[in-house]
Short mmCIF file of C-alpha atoms in Angstrom, two decimals:
data_model
loop_
_atom_site.label_atom_id
_atom_site.label_comp_id
_atom_site.label_asym_id
_atom_site.label_seq_id
_atom_site.Cartn_x
_atom_site.Cartn_y
_atom_site.Cartn_z
CA MET A 1 0.24 0.14 0.05
CA LEU A 2 1.19 3.81 -0.67
CA LYS A 3 1.79 5.57 2.49
CA ILE A 4 -0.43 8.97 2.37
CA ALA A 5 -0.01 12.07 4.92
CA ARG A 6 -2.70 11.85 7.81
CA ASP A 7 -4.00 15.29 6.40
CA SER A 8 -4.58 14.31 2.94
CA PHE A 9 -7.66 11.78 4.29
CA ASN A 10 -10.84 13.00 4.06
CA LEU A 11 -13.35 11.31 6.42
CA GLU A 12 -16.72 12.66 4.81
CA ASP A 13 -15.72 11.68 1.18
CA PHE A 14 -14.42 8.15 2.26
CA GLU A 15 -17.39 7.59 4.48
CA ALA A 16 -20.03 8.94 1.18
CA ARG A 17 -17.74 6.54 -0.95
CA LEU A 18 -18.66 3.23 1.22
CA GLN A 19 -22.16 4.02 1.67
CA HIS A 20 -22.23 4.23 -2.19
CA HIS A 21 -20.04 1.00 -2.74
CA LEU A 22 -22.32 -0.94 0.10
CA GLU A 23 -25.41 0.44 -1.60
CA GLU A 24 -24.29 -0.87 -5.02
CA VAL A 25 -23.47 -4.19 -3.93
CA PHE A 26 -26.15 -4.91 -1.60
CA GLY A 27 -28.79 -2.62 -2.28
CA PRO A 28 -29.91 0.68 -0.72
CA SER A 29 -32.65 -1.29 1.28
CA VAL A 30 -30.70 -3.20 3.41
CA LEU A 31 -28.30 -0.52 4.81
CA ILE A 32 -29.71 1.54 7.74
CA ASN A 33 -26.94 3.55 8.84
CA VAL A 34 -23.17 4.09 7.90
CA SER A 35 -21.05 6.12 10.51
CA CYS A 36 -17.09 6.73 10.55
CA VAL A 37 -15.28 8.53 13.24
CA LEU A 38 -11.32 8.95 12.76
CA ASN A 39 -8.84 9.76 15.75
CA ALA A 40 -5.08 10.35 15.14
CA ASN A 41 -4.53 7.05 13.29
CA HIS A 42 -7.17 4.87 14.22
CA LEU A 43 -10.43 4.68 12.01
CA MET A 44 -13.62 3.29 13.18
CA ILE A 45 -16.51 2.31 11.22
CA PHE A 46 -19.76 1.65 12.39
CA ILE A 47 -22.95 -0.41 9.99
CA GLN A 48 -26.54 -1.14 10.83
CA THR A 49 -28.31 -3.35 8.67
CA ASP A 50 -32.01 -4.15 8.45
CA LYS A 51 -33.33 -6.85 10.73
CA SER A 52 -34.67 -8.70 7.50
CA THR A 53 -31.49 -8.68 5.53
CA SER A 54 -30.14 -12.40 4.60
CA VAL A 55 -26.30 -10.26 4.09
CA SER A 56 -23.86 -11.94 6.42
CA PRO A 57 -20.99 -10.38 8.08
CA ASN A 58 -18.39 -12.36 5.84
CA GLN A 59 -19.97 -10.44 3.15
CA VAL A 60 -19.89 -6.91 4.36
CA PHE A 61 -16.02 -7.68 5.81
CA ALA A 62 -15.08 -8.31 2.53
CA GLU A 63 -16.78 -5.61 0.78
CA ILE A 64 -15.29 -2.91 3.10
CA LYS A 65 -11.78 -4.66 2.75
CA ILE A 66 -12.07 -4.06 -1.40
CA ILE A 67 -12.70 -0.27 -0.48
CA LEU A 68 -10.37 -0.20 1.75
CA GLN A 69 -7.63 -1.57 -0.17
CA ASP A 70 -8.79 0.69 -3.19
CA GLU A 71 -8.30 3.76 -0.94
CA SER A 72 -4.66 3.02 -0.12
CA PHE A 73 -4.75 3.57 3.54
CA PRO A 74 -1.16 4.34 5.34
CA GLN A 75 0.20 0.96 6.87
CA PHE A 76 0.04 2.45 10.01
CA PHE A 77 -3.75 3.04 10.40
CA ARG A 78 -5.61 1.07 12.68
CA ILE A 79 -9.12 0.38 11.25
CA GLN A 80 -11.63 -1.14 13.66
CA ILE A 81 -15.09 -2.15 12.14
CA GLY A 82 -18.51 -3.11 13.57
CA PHE A 83 -21.30 -4.38 12.32
CA MET A 84 -24.81 -4.70 13.46
CA VAL A 85 -26.95 -7.82 11.85
CA ASN A 86 -29.86 -7.17 14.68
CA ASP A 87 -30.95 -5.92 17.83
CA TYR A 88 -28.98 -9.10 19.21
CA GLN A 89 -26.28 -10.11 16.96
CA ALA A 90 -23.59 -7.81 16.25
CA TYR A 91 -19.30 -8.50 14.89
CA GLU A 92 -16.04 -6.65 15.07
CA ARG A 93 -13.12 -6.94 13.15
CA VAL A 94 -9.79 -5.10 13.33
CA PHE A 95 -7.32 -4.55 10.44
CA ALA A 96 -3.65 -2.93 12.02
CA PRO A 97 -0.04 -3.36 10.94
CA ASN A 98 1.73 -6.48 11.59
CA LEU A 99 -1.91 -7.99 13.36
CA LYS A 100 -3.59 -10.69 12.01
CA ARG A 101 -7.40 -10.47 11.79
CA GLU A 102 -9.51 -10.98 14.63
CA LYS A 103 -13.17 -11.68 14.35
CA ARG A 104 -15.02 -11.24 17.78
CA LEU A 105 -19.05 -12.28 18.06
CA LEU A 106 -20.97 -10.39 20.90
CA LEU A 107 -24.67 -11.15 21.62
CA VAL A 108 -25.54 -7.75 22.40
CA GLY A 109 -27.82 -5.26 21.72
CA ALA A 110 -27.80 -2.25 18.91
CA THR A 111 -27.05 0.12 22.10
CA GLU A 112 -24.51 -2.29 23.61
CA LEU A 113 -22.63 -2.82 20.81
CA LYS A 114 -22.22 0.99 20.10
CA GLN A 115 -21.09 1.40 23.57
CA HIS A 116 -18.50 -1.30 23.19
CA PHE A 117 -17.70 0.20 20.12
CA PHE A 118 -17.04 3.95 20.75
CA ALA A 119 -15.58 3.44 24.34
CA GLN A 120 -12.41 3.07 22.68
CA LEU A 121 -12.91 5.67 20.36
CA LYS A 122 -13.58 8.01 23.68
CA SER A 123 -10.55 6.71 25.41
CA ASN A 124 -8.52 7.73 22.82
CA LEU A 125 -10.43 10.99 22.56
CA THR A 126 -9.58 11.32 26.21
CA ASN A 127 -5.81 10.63 26.18
CA GLN A 128 -5.80 13.28 23.54
CA LEU A 129 -7.51 15.69 25.57
CA ILE A 130 -5.30 15.18 28.68
CA LYS A 131 -2.24 15.39 26.61
CA ARG A 132 -3.38 18.96 25.34
CA ILE A 133 -4.24 20.15 28.96
CA ALA A 134 -1.04 19.17 29.76
CA ALA A 135 0.90 20.94 27.15
CA ILE A 136 -1.27 24.43 27.77
CA GLY A 137 -0.54 23.43 32.04
CA SER A 138 -4.27 24.00 32.99
CA GLY A 139 -4.07 23.05 36.43
CA ILE A 140 -7.41 23.97 37.38
CA ILE A 141 -9.13 21.99 34.66
CA LEU A 142 -6.72 18.97 35.15
CA LEU A 143 -7.62 18.92 38.68
CA LEU A 144 -11.64 19.18 38.39
CA GLY A 145 -11.12 16.39 35.69
CA GLY A 146 -9.00 13.83 38.36
CA ILE A 147 -11.63 14.86 40.61
CA TYR A 148 -14.41 13.71 38.58
CA VAL A 149 -12.69 10.83 37.39
CA VAL A 150 -11.72 9.49 40.83
CA SER A 151 -15.09 9.85 42.20
CA ARG A 152 -16.53 7.43 39.51
CA PRO A 153 -17.00 4.09 41.14
CA CYS A 154 -14.17 1.41 39.92
CA SER A 155 -12.21 4.31 38.63
CA VAL A 156 -9.18 3.42 40.64
CA GLY A 157 -8.10 0.56 42.96
CA SER A 158 -10.42 -2.80 43.00
CA CYS A 159 -13.86 -2.72 41.59
CA PRO A 160 -16.26 -4.28 44.13
CA VAL A 161 -19.55 -3.47 42.04
CA ILE A 162 -18.71 -6.19 39.71
CA PRO A 163 -18.74 -8.94 42.19
CA GLN A 164 -22.34 -7.35 43.97
CA SER A 165 -23.45 -7.59 40.63
CA GLN A 166 -22.78 -11.39 40.14
CA GLU A 167 -23.98 -12.07 43.55
CA VAL A 168 -27.42 -10.21 42.62
CA ALA A 169 -27.15 -11.90 39.18
CA ALA A 170 -26.61 -15.33 41.00
CA GLN A 171 -29.52 -14.39 43.57
CA ALA A 172 -32.13 -13.80 40.63
CA LEU A 173 -31.32 -17.28 39.30
CA ALA A 174 -31.52 -18.96 42.82
CA VAL A 175 -34.79 -17.59 42.99
CA PHE A 176 -36.16 -18.60 39.79
CA GLU A 177 -34.54 -22.06 40.19
CA SER A 178 -36.19 -22.57 43.97
CA ASN A 179 -39.94 -21.61 42.47
CA SER A 180 -40.58 -20.72 38.73
CA SER A 181 -44.03 -18.83 39.85
CA ARG A 182 -44.75 -15.75 38.17
CA GLU A 183 -44.28 -13.61 41.25
CA ASN A 184 -40.55 -15.27 41.29
CA ILE A 185 -39.97 -14.75 38.01
CA SER A 186 -40.81 -11.26 38.40
CA LEU A 187 -38.63 -11.14 41.56
CA ALA A 188 -35.62 -12.40 39.26
CA GLN A 189 -36.23 -9.65 36.73
CA GLN A 190 -35.56 -7.37 39.70
CA ARG A 191 -32.68 -8.78 40.71
CA LEU A 192 -31.35 -8.62 37.19
CA THR A 193 -32.69 -5.47 36.54
CA GLU A 194 -30.63 -4.13 39.61
CA ALA A 195 -27.35 -6.10 38.48
CA VAL A 196 -27.36 -4.21 35.26
CA GLU A 197 -28.18 -1.02 36.88
CA GLN A 198 -24.82 -1.74 38.95
CA LEU A 199 -22.60 -2.47 36.04
CA GLU A 200 -23.65 0.81 34.38
CA LYS A 201 -22.09 3.01 37.05
CA ILE A 202 -18.56 1.71 35.99
CA PRO A 203 -17.34 4.19 33.77
CA TRP A 204 -15.72 3.57 30.62
CA TRP A 205 -12.35 4.71 31.61
CA SER A 206 -12.22 2.08 34.36
CA ASN A 207 -9.98 -0.77 34.06
CA ASP A 208 -12.80 -3.16 34.54
CA TYR A 209 -15.34 -1.64 31.76
CA ALA A 210 -14.67 -4.59 29.48
CA VAL A 211 -15.60 -6.70 32.37
CA ALA A 212 -18.70 -5.11 33.00
CA ALA A 213 -19.57 -4.40 29.87
CA SER A 214 -19.30 -8.48 29.01
CA LEU A 215 -21.32 -9.14 32.29
CA ARG A 216 -24.13 -6.63 31.36
CA VAL A 217 -24.51 -7.93 28.00
CA LEU A 218 -25.06 -11.42 29.86
CA TYR A 219 -27.52 -10.16 32.29
CA GLN A 220 -29.50 -7.90 29.68
CA ALA A 221 -29.90 -11.29 27.41
CA ARG A 222 -31.47 -13.08 30.59
CA LEU A 223 -33.57 -10.18 31.49
CA GLN A 224 -34.83 -10.71 27.71
CA SER A 225 -35.37 -14.03 28.16
CA LEU A 226 -37.42 -13.88 31.38
CA GLU A 227 -38.81 -10.81 29.64
CA GLN A 228 -40.32 -13.49 26.36
CA ILE A 229 -41.41 -16.02 29.49
CA MET A 230 -43.31 -13.42 31.06
CA ALA A 231 -44.97 -12.50 27.97
CA ALA A 232 -45.63 -16.28 27.49
CA GLN A 233 -47.06 -16.61 30.96
CA LYS A 234 -49.41 -13.31 30.64
CA LYS A 235 -50.71 -14.49 26.80
CA ALA A 236 -51.38 -18.27 28.70
CA ALA A 237 -53.04 -16.46 31.43
CA GLN A 238 -55.62 -14.75 29.19
CA ALA A 239 -56.18 -18.09 27.22
CA VAL A 240 -56.94 -19.66 30.07
CA ALA A 241 -59.58 -17.15 31.34
CA ILE A 242 -61.00 -17.03 28.34
CA ALA A 243 -61.22 -20.64 27.74
CA GLN A 244 -62.98 -21.15 31.17
CA LYS A 245 -65.87 -19.75 30.24
CA ALA A 246 -66.18 -22.39 27.88
CA PRO A 247 -68.26 -23.27 25.28
CA LEU A 248 -67.35 -20.33 23.14
CA ALA A 249 -67.86 -19.57 19.78
CA ALA A 250 -65.76 -20.46 17.21
CA MET A 251 -64.45 -16.78 16.59
CA THR A 252 -63.36 -16.65 20.32
CA TRP A 253 -61.40 -20.01 20.40
CA GLY A 254 -59.27 -18.41 17.53
CA GLN A 255 -58.51 -15.82 20.00
CA VAL A 256 -57.57 -18.54 22.42
CA ARG A 257 -55.65 -20.44 20.09
CA GLN A 258 -54.06 -16.95 18.90
CA LEU A 259 -53.02 -16.42 22.38
CA TRP A 260 -51.61 -19.66 22.89
CA GLU A 261 -49.41 -19.27 19.73
CA GLN A 262 -48.16 -16.03 20.85
CA ALA A 263 -46.81 -17.73 24.12
CA LEU A 264 -45.13 -20.24 22.29
CA SER A 265 -43.37 -18.05 19.76
CA ASN A 266 -42.59 -15.81 23.22
CA LEU A 267 -40.91 -19.18 24.52
CA ASN A 268 -39.29 -19.97 21.49
CA GLN A 269 -37.26 -17.08 21.02
CA VAL A 270 -35.25 -17.83 24.44
CA PRO A 271 -32.16 -18.99 23.15
CA PRO A 272 -30.61 -22.58 24.24
CA GLU A 273 -27.67 -21.14 26.01
CA SER A 274 -30.01 -19.41 28.69
CA PRO A 275 -30.38 -20.84 32.26
CA PHE A 276 -34.09 -20.23 31.71
CA PHE A 277 -34.34 -22.70 28.41
CA SER A 278 -35.18 -25.72 29.98
CA PHE A 279 -38.13 -24.05 31.95
CA ALA A 280 -39.13 -22.41 28.69
CA ALA A 281 -38.67 -25.88 26.72
CA ALA A 282 -41.08 -27.49 29.48
CA LYS A 283 -43.43 -24.71 29.03
CA SER A 284 -43.35 -24.98 25.48
CA ARG A 285 -44.74 -28.61 25.73
CA GLU A 286 -47.35 -27.76 28.04
CA TYR A 287 -48.47 -24.64 25.86
CA GLN A 288 -48.40 -27.07 22.65
CA GLY A 289 -50.57 -29.58 24.29
CA ASN A 290 -53.01 -26.95 25.47
CA LEU A 291 -52.53 -25.24 21.83
CA ILE A 292 -53.83 -28.61 20.55
CA SER A 293 -56.82 -28.91 22.77
CA VAL A 294 -58.36 -25.61 21.76
CA LYS A 295 -57.54 -26.32 17.99
CA GLN A 296 -59.96 -29.39 18.82
CA ARG A 297 -62.43 -27.44 20.45
CA LEU A 298 -62.41 -25.04 17.71
CA GLN A 299 -62.93 -27.68 15.08
CA ALA A 300 -65.51 -28.99 17.11
CA GLU A 301 -67.20 -25.53 17.34
CA GLU A 302 -66.62 -25.13 13.42
CA LYS A 303 -68.00 -28.43 13.15
CA ALA A 304 -71.38 -27.67 14.85
CA GLN A 305 -71.69 -24.65 12.75
CA ILE A 306 -71.46 -26.62 9.73
CA MET A 307 -74.04 -29.09 10.69
CA VAL A 308 -76.46 -26.90 12.00
CA LEU A 309 -76.07 -24.99 8.98
CA ASN A 310 -76.45 -28.05 6.93
CA ALA A 311 -79.19 -29.09 9.41
CA LYS A 312 -81.77 -25.90 8.85
CA LYS A 313 -80.68 -26.31 4.95
CA ALA A 314 -82.01 -29.74 4.86
CA ALA A 315 -85.16 -28.92 6.80
CA LYS A 316 -86.25 -26.26 4.59
CA ILE A 317 -85.95 -28.53 1.98
CA ALA A 318 -88.08 -31.60 3.76
CA GLN A 319 -90.73 -29.21 4.83
CA ILE A 320 -90.77 -28.10 0.78
CA ARG A 321 -91.03 -31.94 0.01
CA GLN A 322 -93.34 -32.71 2.56
CA ASN A 323 -95.44 -30.13 1.59
CA ASN A 324 -95.54 -31.38 -2.50
CA ALA A 325 -95.42 -35.10 -1.50
CA GLN A 326 -98.15 -37.39 -2.78
CA THR A 327 -96.68 -40.79 -4.06
CA VAL A 328 -95.07 -43.21 -2.21
CA GLN A 329 -91.42 -42.57 -3.64
CA ASP A 330 -92.57 -38.50 -3.11
CA TRP A 331 -92.73 -39.55 0.75
CA GLN A 332 -89.89 -41.80 0.91
CA LEU A 333 -87.67 -38.91 -0.13
CA VAL A 334 -89.55 -36.55 2.67
CA TYR A 335 -88.56 -39.10 5.53
CA ALA A 336 -85.12 -39.65 4.40
CA THR A 337 -84.61 -36.15 4.08
CA TRP A 338 -85.62 -35.63 7.65
CA GLN A 339 -83.85 -38.35 8.77
CA THR A 340 -80.54 -36.96 7.57
CA VAL A 341 -81.44 -33.39 9.25
CA LEU A 342 -81.89 -35.36 12.57
CA LYS A 343 -78.48 -37.17 11.52
CA ARG A 344 -76.55 -34.18 11.27
CA LEU A 345 -77.82 -32.43 14.54
CA LYS A 346 -77.28 -35.77 16.40
CA GLU A 347 -73.36 -35.88 14.94
CA ILE A 348 -73.10 -31.69 17.06
CA PRO A 349 -69.98 -32.31 19.27
CA PRO A 350 -71.24 -32.23 22.71
CA GLY A 351 -70.07 -29.15 25.22
CA THR A 352 -70.14 -26.71 21.76
CA THR A 353 -72.18 -23.76 21.85
CA LEU A 354 -74.27 -25.32 19.66
CA SER A 355 -75.31 -28.62 21.10
CA GLY A 356 -78.32 -27.06 22.86
CA GLN A 357 -79.65 -25.40 20.12
CA GLY A 358 -79.02 -28.68 18.07
CA GLU A 359 -81.06 -30.49 20.82
CA GLN A 360 -84.17 -28.06 20.72
CA LEU A 361 -84.02 -28.44 16.52
CA VAL A 362 -84.41 -32.42 17.25
CA GLU A 363 -87.23 -31.73 19.71
CA THR A 364 -88.59 -29.55 16.76
CA TYR A 365 -88.03 -31.49 13.62
CA MET A 366 -88.42 -34.77 15.33
CA PRO A 367 -92.51 -34.74 15.45
CA LEU A 368 -92.47 -33.98 11.72
CA LEU A 369 -90.15 -37.09 11.01
CA THR A 370 -92.67 -39.14 13.00
CA GLN A 371 -95.59 -37.34 10.68
CA ALA A 372 -93.35 -38.07 7.44
CA ARG A 373 -93.27 -42.03 8.44
CA ALA A 374 -96.35 -42.13 9.61
CA ARG A 375 -97.60 -40.85 6.09
CA LEU A 376 -95.20 -43.00 4.38
CA GLU A 377 -96.06 -46.08 6.25
CA GLN A 378 -99.89 -45.10 4.88
CA GLU A 379 -99.01 -44.70 1.47
CA LYS A 380 -97.42 -47.90 1.25
CA LEU A 381 -100.32 -49.74 2.62
CA ALA A 382 -102.52 -47.82 0.54
CA GLN A 383 -100.11 -48.57 -2.51
CA ARG A 384 -100.18 -52.20 -1.39
CA TYR A 385 -104.11 -52.43 -1.19
CA TYR A 386 -104.26 -50.46 -4.63
CA ASN A 387 -101.71 -53.10 -6.15
CA GLN A 388 -103.84 -56.00 -4.84
CA ALA A 389 -107.10 -54.78 -6.21
CA ILE A 390 -105.66 -54.46 -9.60
CA LYS A 391 -104.33 -58.11 -9.92
CA GLN A 392 -107.44 -59.23 -8.54
CA ALA A 393 -109.06 -57.16 -11.25
CA GLN A 394 -107.18 -58.80 -14.14
CA LEU A 395 -107.69 -62.38 -12.65
CA ALA A 396 -111.57 -61.27 -12.75
CA LEU A 397 -111.00 -60.19 -16.59
CA LYS A 398 -109.17 -63.50 -17.26
CA SER A 399 -112.32 -65.59 -15.45
CA GLN A 400 -114.78 -64.05 -17.34
CA GLN A 401 -112.67 -64.30 -20.73
CA SER A 402 -112.86 -68.06 -20.13
CA LYS A 403 -117.16 -67.96 -18.89
CA GLN A 404 -115.68 -69.15 -15.13
CA TRP A 405 -118.50 -66.53 -13.49
CA SER A 406 -118.02 -67.88 -10.07
CA GLN A 407 -114.24 -67.19 -10.17
CA ALA A 408 -114.43 -63.67 -11.84
CA VAL A 409 -117.25 -62.99 -9.51
CA PHE A 410 -115.02 -63.59 -6.37
CA ASN A 411 -111.88 -61.94 -8.06
CA TRP A 412 -114.03 -58.84 -8.35
CA ARG A 413 -115.60 -59.05 -4.67
CA LEU A 414 -111.55 -59.13 -3.60
CA SER A 415 -110.56 -56.47 -5.90
CA LEU A 416 -113.39 -54.11 -4.30
CA THR A 417 -112.58 -54.94 -0.98
CA SER A 418 -109.07 -53.89 -1.34
CA LEU A 419 -109.66 -50.68 -2.60
CA LYS A 420 -112.27 -49.89 -0.05
CA GLN A 421 -109.70 -50.56 2.48
CA ILE A 422 -107.37 -48.01 0.73
CA PRO A 423 -107.19 -44.94 3.56
CA ALA A 424 -109.39 -42.10 2.32
CA ASN A 425 -106.55 -39.08 2.87
CA THR A 426 -104.08 -40.85 0.81
CA PHE A 427 -102.97 -39.72 -2.89
CA THR A 428 -103.85 -43.46 -4.05
CA ALA A 429 -107.45 -42.81 -2.84
CA SER A 430 -107.81 -40.36 -5.38
CA GLN A 431 -106.59 -42.99 -7.98
CA ALA A 432 -109.09 -45.84 -6.47
CA GLN A 433 -111.85 -43.74 -6.39
CA PRO A 434 -113.21 -44.23 -10.05
CA LEU A 435 -112.04 -47.94 -10.02
CA ILE A 436 -114.36 -48.45 -7.50
CA SER A 437 -117.55 -47.89 -9.40
CA ASN A 438 -116.09 -49.46 -12.75
CA TYR A 439 -115.32 -52.62 -11.05
CA MET A 440 -118.91 -52.20 -8.89
CA LEU A 441 -120.47 -52.68 -12.53
CA ALA A 442 -118.28 -55.58 -13.81
CA LEU A 443 -119.11 -57.14 -10.58
CA ASN A 444 -122.66 -56.69 -10.93
CA GLN A 445 -122.64 -57.93 -14.46
CA ALA A 446 -120.47 -60.71 -13.59
CA GLU A 447 -123.08 -61.82 -10.78
CA ILE A 448 -125.59 -61.88 -13.48
CA ASN A 449 -123.66 -63.89 -15.63
CA LEU A 450 -123.23 -66.25 -12.81
CA ARG A 451 -126.89 -66.58 -11.96
CA ASN A 452 -127.94 -67.29 -15.87
CA THR A 453 -125.04 -69.93 -15.50
CA LEU A 454 -126.62 -71.55 -12.70
CA LYS A 455 -130.16 -71.15 -14.32
CA PHE A 456 -128.79 -73.01 -17.48
CA GLN A 457 -127.23 -75.38 -15.47
CA LYS A 458 -130.18 -76.33 -13.42
CA ILE A 459 -132.28 -76.18 -16.85
CA GLN A 460 -129.70 -78.73 -18.40
CA GLU A 461 -129.64 -80.73 -15.00
CA THR A 462 -133.55 -80.98 -15.18
CA LEU A 463 -133.65 -81.49 -19.11
CA ALA A 464 -131.36 -84.02 -18.74
CA GLU A 465 -133.31 -85.45 -15.94
CA ILE A 466 -136.51 -85.63 -17.93
CA CYS A 467 -134.63 -86.55 -21.50
CA GLN A 468 -131.93 -88.84 -20.04
CA GLY A 469 -133.74 -90.24 -17.27
CA SER A 470 -134.42 -94.17 -17.22
CA GLU A 471 -135.42 -93.98 -20.67
CA ASN A 472 -134.29 -91.59 -23.50
CA ILE A 473 -137.27 -90.01 -24.31
CA CYS A 474 -135.76 -86.76 -26.05
CA ASN A 475 -132.85 -84.64 -26.90
CA TYR A 476 -132.24 -80.77 -26.25
CA LYS A 477 -130.90 -77.97 -27.60
CA ILE A 478 -130.99 -74.56 -25.58
CA THR A 479 -130.54 -71.02 -27.97
CA GLN A 480 -130.71 -67.54 -27.19
CA ASN A 481 -134.92 -67.75 -27.26
CA ILE A 482 -135.93 -71.60 -27.61
CA ILE A 483 -135.53 -74.50 -25.94
CA LYS A 484 -135.68 -77.34 -28.62
CA VAL A 485 -136.87 -80.37 -27.16
CA ASN A 486 -136.95 -83.62 -30.11
CA LEU A 487 -138.89 -86.43 -28.86
CA THR A 488 -136.61 -89.58 -29.79
CA PRO A 489 -138.38 -92.60 -31.96
CA SER A 490 -138.47 -94.96 -29.32
CA TYR A 491 -140.18 -93.02 -26.89
CA MET A 492 -142.86 -92.16 -29.57
CA GLN A 493 -143.36 -95.77 -30.50
CA GLN A 494 -143.33 -96.57 -26.75
CA VAL A 495 -145.97 -94.22 -25.74
CA TRP A 496 -147.82 -95.23 -28.84
CA GLN A 497 -147.73 -98.76 -28.51
CA THR A 498 -148.69 -98.58 -24.90
CA ALA A 499 -151.69 -96.47 -25.87
CA LEU A 500 -153.16 -98.89 -28.03
CA GLN A 501 -152.39 -101.67 -26.15
CA ALA A 502 -154.08 -99.99 -23.58
CA LYS A 503 -157.48 -98.94 -25.12
CA ALA A 504 -157.42 -102.50 -26.61
CA GLN A 505 -157.40 -104.35 -23.60
CA ALA A 506 -159.41 -101.55 -22.36
CA ASN A 507 -156.91 -101.02 -19.74
CA ILE A 508 -158.14 -97.91 -17.92
CA GLN A 509 -155.26 -97.83 -15.79
CA ILE A 510 -152.81 -97.96 -18.00
CA GLN A 511 -154.69 -95.12 -19.86
CA ILE A 512 -154.54 -93.19 -16.88
CA GLU A 513 -150.92 -93.48 -16.17
CA LEU A 514 -150.16 -93.08 -19.77
CA LEU A 515 -152.23 -89.44 -19.83
CA ASN A 516 -150.32 -88.49 -16.03
CA HIS A 517 -147.17 -89.03 -17.86
CA ILE A 518 -147.94 -86.61 -20.62
CA SER A 519 -149.36 -84.12 -18.00
CA ARG A 520 -145.90 -84.25 -15.98
CA LEU A 521 -144.01 -83.72 -18.98
CA GLU A 522 -146.26 -81.06 -19.90
CA GLU A 523 -145.97 -79.32 -16.92
CA SER A 524 -142.19 -79.93 -17.02
CA TRP A 525 -142.22 -78.10 -20.21
CA GLN A 526 -144.20 -75.29 -18.70
CA ALA A 527 -141.99 -74.91 -15.56
CA ILE A 528 -138.89 -74.78 -17.93
CA SER A 529 -140.62 -72.28 -20.19
CA ASN A 530 -141.54 -70.10 -16.92
CA LYS A 531 -138.20 -70.71 -15.29
CA THR A 532 -135.75 -69.62 -18.15
CA GLN A 533 -138.20 -67.29 -19.63
CA LYS A 534 -137.56 -68.89 -23.22
CA ILE A 535 -140.01 -70.85 -25.92
CA VAL A 536 -140.02 -74.41 -25.25
CA ASN A 537 -140.88 -75.88 -28.73
CA ILE A 538 -141.42 -79.85 -28.65
CA TYR A 539 -141.01 -81.71 -31.82
CA ASN A 540 -141.61 -84.99 -33.10
CA PRO A 541 -138.88 -87.65 -34.47
CA GLN A 542 -139.86 -86.24 -38.01
CA GLY A 543 -138.91 -82.58 -37.05
CA GLU A 544 -142.77 -81.78 -36.38
CA LEU A 545 -143.62 -79.21 -34.13
CA MET A 546 -145.81 -81.17 -31.82
CA VAL A 547 -146.58 -78.20 -29.13
CA SER A 548 -145.21 -75.17 -28.11
CA TYR A 549 -144.74 -73.57 -24.30
CA GLU A 550 -144.47 -70.18 -23.76
CA PRO A 551 -143.30 -68.51 -20.66
CA ASN A 552 -146.03 -67.17 -18.10
CA LYS A 553 -146.26 -63.22 -18.04
#
């Protein structure tokens, strides 16, 4: 490197060039502040970045080294760089003649970094000031400055503040470990705050300042952990207080869940190196279990909301269907819809805000389900009777086609009986009503035909008895209006011979019997004519009409 004079270096220009270079490399949104201080041959550079940056310290240091090389600083310059990554991490790097690079990681906040970083600058400036005071021989100022310096704690001699602060910090840990109640945690915070305040009294010119600064950083980190734990417990207490009022609405359970999540977030910020980490981890496991329970309650409440909403929608559909239902299929759909409604209501998780409402809706909808079931059974019964009636009518028609009038009458009567058993207030009853009159007419006609058939059978039996008794005296044929009776030749011959023989023998008795026989036949023919309301014509064997019998009016 080139050796340049101290007076030729412009601090403001260098600071601007450094700011511009870093903004070009990392973007203007990354850097928050760049500031430089020059004291004799000691250049101090302080850089603070945005919390969300992903820039690593090594990248920043490398870029600063590049511009430092370009600036061609004198070899005797001592350059110290402070880099703030976020509120909790800071890095320091020193470049000096004949000195290897040194990298230190300090777990401090922004304020502590600045105090630590610029303490050396103040020390250098003070030394320069003292030199100047000595040069001008200002005894009064030196005397006053000396009095102020020696009056500060730990300015000269031993420093009892540090062991005192350590003792107070140890008491804080002991209080916490004895009982980790919220009261003891608060007391531990007070003790640590007291320790930090004691350390802050040690001036920057004290030989013990570096130790005090390190302890201050340590205790402040512990304080921050306790603050996170206290914040977590506060959120947890709020969550418990709200949850004790359960059942809660879904929105309220969401608030409780958010409180537990915030509490867990606070606990997760306690670093592993903290003496309170094990306590925070145990609390985190406890809170995680509570969070799971709250999520389950929230899911149950949300499920209950959906169940009630769907049940009410289904109930509206069921009522519309019930108002328009007619057929068995319609009522089956109504009944199934009401079953769905009640099933959804009974699935509402217990212990939710809507479980009581679900029970009330069950009481409201249960009678409607009962009505639908009763009407469905009634319509089924009506449909069953109707189907039976139709089936019996078909059988009756089939019997009529085969002239089986007795079976036809039986089937028509069964059909009418089924129709009359259909409940009057059913949809099928309106379909059955016109069938009743039609089937009555069919039954009447079948009964007439049956009676005629029976009469015909009776006449046939009578004719068969007359004509085909002990002797075959005649043949007959029944037509629509006339019954034709043909006397057989054998019968005619027998009657004729009997009459001639009785006359020749003058046998009055035989003649009387023959006349009685003919008279009974004539009475039988007339009776048949009267019963059938048909003309009975008697023919001889030659087919000639002998006598005609007409029914009596």
